[in-house]
Short mmCIF file of C-alpha atoms in Angstrom, two decimals:
data_model
loop_
_atom_site.label_atom_id
_atom_site.label_comp_id
_atom_site.label_asym_id
_atom_site.label_seq_id
_atom_site.Cartn_x
_atom_site.Cartn_y
_atom_site.Cartn_z
CA UNK A 23 28.07 127.55 -93.30
CA UNK A 24 27.65 126.03 -96.73
CA UNK A 25 28.92 127.17 -100.10
CA UNK A 26 27.88 125.90 -103.54
CA UNK A 27 30.46 125.43 -106.28
CA UNK A 28 30.36 123.97 -109.77
CA UNK A 29 31.40 120.32 -109.80
CA UNK A 30 34.51 121.25 -111.80
CA UNK A 31 35.73 123.57 -109.01
CA UNK A 32 39.33 122.65 -108.14
CA UNK A 33 40.38 122.81 -104.51
CA UNK A 34 43.89 121.67 -105.38
CA UNK A 35 43.16 118.37 -103.64
CA UNK A 36 40.74 115.48 -104.16
CA UNK A 37 37.19 116.72 -103.52
CA UNK A 38 36.49 113.49 -101.61
CA UNK A 39 38.80 114.75 -98.84
CA UNK A 40 36.36 117.57 -98.09
CA UNK A 41 32.97 117.50 -96.41
CA UNK A 42 30.58 117.97 -99.31
CA UNK A 43 27.38 116.66 -100.84
CA UNK A 44 25.35 117.17 -104.01
CA UNK A 45 22.14 119.16 -103.65
CA UNK A 46 21.95 120.71 -107.12
CA UNK A 47 23.05 118.27 -109.87
CA UNK A 48 26.45 119.17 -111.38
CA UNK A 49 27.44 121.16 -108.28
CA UNK A 50 28.93 120.43 -104.87
CA UNK A 51 27.73 121.85 -101.59
CA UNK A 52 30.72 122.30 -99.29
CA UNK A 53 30.76 122.67 -95.52
CA UNK A 54 32.85 125.74 -94.75
CA UNK A 55 34.00 127.86 -91.85
CA UNK A 56 33.84 131.58 -92.45
CA UNK A 57 36.12 133.82 -90.44
CA UNK A 58 37.64 137.24 -91.09
CA UNK A 59 36.11 137.31 -94.57
CA UNK A 60 37.84 134.05 -95.54
CA UNK A 61 36.36 130.64 -96.37
CA UNK A 62 37.94 127.47 -95.05
CA UNK A 63 36.73 124.33 -96.84
CA UNK A 64 36.47 121.68 -94.13
CA UNK A 65 38.40 118.42 -94.51
CA UNK A 66 36.64 115.23 -93.44
CA UNK A 67 39.23 114.58 -90.72
CA UNK A 68 38.49 118.01 -89.18
CA UNK A 69 34.91 117.14 -88.17
CA UNK A 70 35.76 114.17 -85.95
CA UNK A 71 36.03 116.28 -82.79
CA UNK A 72 32.52 117.73 -83.34
CA UNK A 73 31.05 114.23 -82.90
CA UNK A 74 28.19 114.94 -85.32
CA UNK A 75 27.17 113.32 -88.58
CA UNK A 76 27.89 115.12 -91.84
CA UNK A 77 24.14 115.48 -92.38
CA UNK A 78 23.68 117.13 -88.96
CA UNK A 79 26.54 119.50 -89.72
CA UNK A 80 25.01 120.46 -93.06
CA UNK A 81 21.62 121.12 -91.46
CA UNK A 82 23.26 123.30 -88.80
CA UNK A 83 25.28 125.17 -91.45
CA UNK A 84 22.18 125.82 -93.57
CA UNK A 85 20.37 127.18 -90.51
CA UNK A 86 23.35 129.50 -89.91
CA UNK A 87 23.05 131.18 -93.31
CA UNK A 88 22.78 134.92 -92.59
CA UNK A 89 19.31 135.80 -93.86
CA UNK A 90 19.84 139.46 -92.93
CA UNK A 91 22.71 139.63 -95.46
CA UNK A 92 20.47 138.44 -98.30
CA UNK A 93 18.07 140.77 -100.08
CA UNK A 94 15.12 139.42 -102.08
CA UNK A 95 13.43 141.58 -104.71
CA UNK A 96 10.32 140.75 -106.72
CA UNK A 97 10.29 141.46 -110.47
CA UNK A 98 7.76 140.84 -113.21
CA UNK A 99 8.96 139.78 -116.66
CA UNK A 100 6.83 140.41 -119.76
CA UNK A 101 3.91 141.24 -117.47
CA UNK A 102 3.30 137.58 -116.59
CA UNK A 103 6.27 135.95 -114.84
CA UNK A 104 7.00 136.73 -111.20
CA UNK A 105 10.68 136.25 -110.47
CA UNK A 106 12.37 136.71 -107.11
CA UNK A 107 16.01 137.66 -107.32
CA UNK A 108 18.14 137.09 -104.24
CA UNK A 109 21.27 139.24 -103.80
CA UNK A 110 24.08 138.93 -101.26
CA UNK A 111 27.83 138.88 -101.11
CA UNK A 112 28.11 135.13 -100.68
CA UNK A 113 24.97 133.23 -99.72
CA UNK A 114 22.05 133.72 -102.13
CA UNK A 115 22.65 130.40 -103.90
CA UNK A 116 23.14 128.58 -100.59
CA UNK A 117 19.83 129.94 -99.28
CA UNK A 118 18.08 127.99 -102.05
CA UNK A 119 18.84 124.86 -99.99
CA UNK A 120 16.28 126.10 -97.45
CA UNK A 121 13.74 127.55 -99.86
CA UNK A 122 10.76 125.93 -98.13
CA UNK A 123 11.57 127.59 -94.78
CA UNK A 124 13.12 130.88 -95.92
CA UNK A 125 11.16 131.78 -99.08
CA UNK A 126 8.14 129.50 -99.42
CA UNK A 127 6.38 132.29 -101.34
CA UNK A 128 8.64 131.28 -104.25
CA UNK A 129 7.15 127.78 -104.45
CA UNK A 130 4.32 127.50 -106.96
CA UNK A 131 1.71 124.87 -107.70
CA UNK A 132 4.25 122.99 -109.84
CA UNK A 133 7.30 123.84 -107.74
CA UNK A 134 10.04 126.34 -108.48
CA UNK A 135 12.39 127.23 -111.31
CA UNK A 136 15.82 128.12 -109.89
CA UNK A 137 18.99 129.53 -111.44
CA UNK A 138 22.15 130.00 -109.35
CA UNK A 139 24.72 131.66 -111.61
CA UNK A 140 26.88 132.85 -108.69
CA UNK A 141 27.14 132.47 -104.93
CA UNK A 142 25.64 135.94 -104.50
CA UNK A 143 22.76 135.77 -107.01
CA UNK A 144 19.80 133.42 -107.34
CA UNK A 145 16.77 133.67 -109.62
CA UNK A 146 13.60 131.95 -108.46
CA UNK A 147 10.21 131.62 -110.19
CA UNK A 148 7.14 129.93 -108.65
CA UNK A 149 5.82 127.64 -111.41
CA UNK A 150 2.07 128.01 -111.83
CA UNK A 151 1.58 126.91 -115.47
CA UNK A 152 3.31 125.26 -118.41
CA UNK A 153 4.86 128.28 -120.18
CA UNK A 154 8.12 128.48 -118.20
CA UNK A 155 10.29 127.78 -121.25
CA UNK A 156 9.30 131.27 -122.40
CA UNK A 157 10.74 132.67 -119.16
CA UNK A 158 13.92 130.61 -119.52
CA UNK A 159 14.52 132.11 -122.98
CA UNK A 160 14.19 135.57 -121.41
CA UNK A 161 16.47 134.80 -118.42
CA UNK A 162 19.16 132.74 -120.18
CA UNK A 163 21.30 135.65 -121.49
CA UNK A 164 21.26 137.35 -118.07
CA UNK A 165 22.20 134.13 -116.27
CA UNK A 166 25.11 133.62 -118.70
CA UNK A 167 26.26 137.23 -118.24
CA UNK A 168 26.18 137.06 -114.43
CA UNK A 169 27.98 133.68 -114.46
CA UNK A 170 30.74 135.05 -116.71
CA UNK A 171 31.17 138.50 -115.15
CA UNK A 172 30.47 138.23 -111.41
CA UNK A 173 32.67 136.57 -108.80
CA UNK A 174 31.92 133.19 -107.29
CA UNK A 175 30.36 131.65 -110.39
CA UNK A 176 28.51 128.36 -109.93
CA UNK A 177 26.46 127.27 -112.95
CA UNK A 178 24.35 128.41 -115.89
CA UNK A 179 21.99 125.45 -115.48
CA UNK A 180 18.34 125.84 -114.55
CA UNK A 181 16.77 123.62 -111.89
CA UNK A 182 13.30 122.45 -110.96
CA UNK A 183 12.57 122.18 -107.25
CA UNK A 184 9.49 120.14 -106.33
CA UNK A 185 8.57 117.96 -103.36
CA UNK A 186 11.98 118.54 -101.70
CA UNK A 187 13.83 117.28 -104.80
CA UNK A 188 16.08 119.19 -107.18
CA UNK A 189 16.27 118.23 -110.88
CA UNK A 190 18.39 119.82 -113.56
CA UNK A 191 16.58 120.99 -116.70
CA UNK A 192 17.95 119.03 -119.65
CA UNK A 193 20.07 121.18 -121.99
CA UNK A 194 21.92 120.44 -125.19
CA UNK A 195 24.00 122.58 -127.48
CA UNK A 196 22.71 122.90 -131.05
CA UNK A 197 23.57 125.01 -134.07
CA UNK A 198 20.85 127.44 -132.91
CA UNK A 199 22.35 127.75 -129.43
CA UNK A 200 21.48 126.10 -126.16
CA UNK A 201 18.21 124.14 -126.14
CA UNK A 202 16.67 123.71 -122.71
CA UNK A 203 13.70 121.44 -122.10
CA UNK A 204 11.52 120.58 -119.14
CA UNK A 205 12.11 117.45 -117.06
CA UNK A 206 9.71 114.62 -117.92
CA UNK A 207 8.36 114.59 -114.36
CA UNK A 208 7.41 118.27 -114.62
CA UNK A 209 5.70 117.78 -117.99
CA UNK A 210 3.76 114.83 -116.54
CA UNK A 211 2.75 116.84 -113.45
CA UNK A 212 1.52 119.76 -115.57
CA UNK A 213 -0.37 117.51 -118.00
CA UNK A 214 -2.11 115.66 -115.16
CA UNK A 215 -3.21 118.90 -113.50
CA UNK A 216 -4.04 121.30 -116.34
#
């Protein structure tokens, strides 16, 4: 299986010794074995006997994510934003790596807004128009709270998924708090279409 962790996550060893890749900027996606409720982060030298490429192993691991252990609920915020919240013990964030196949209903005309505060919680909004910064302002405190209080925290960043690519939403700290803006490519896409 796969498990997402913040890029500052310390395994007690050099991260380059482990089978990992970057799917969400500022995170690492690790190849893991799960057994008896424990996670084993796989070292690169441990995959030799499988005789498969790292990419093939990741694809297999993503397919093995237990969809029946993940619950998706639909919510509406301020009577205009549909948000799907995925809950599980360990794999909601990882399921976002297969959004197109597992939850394509969450992909809008302009892609998807994604937040993965913990391994067990993911927020997903299908982007249909340009007012998503309003939704981000609403969600931000909840994302921060979940990240700080729940186990398996990953990141407080927001991401834009479009055309099989993941981009981080630019954020900078100011005296008024965290300022999040839309990626230039998303602004361009909206302006060309609306």
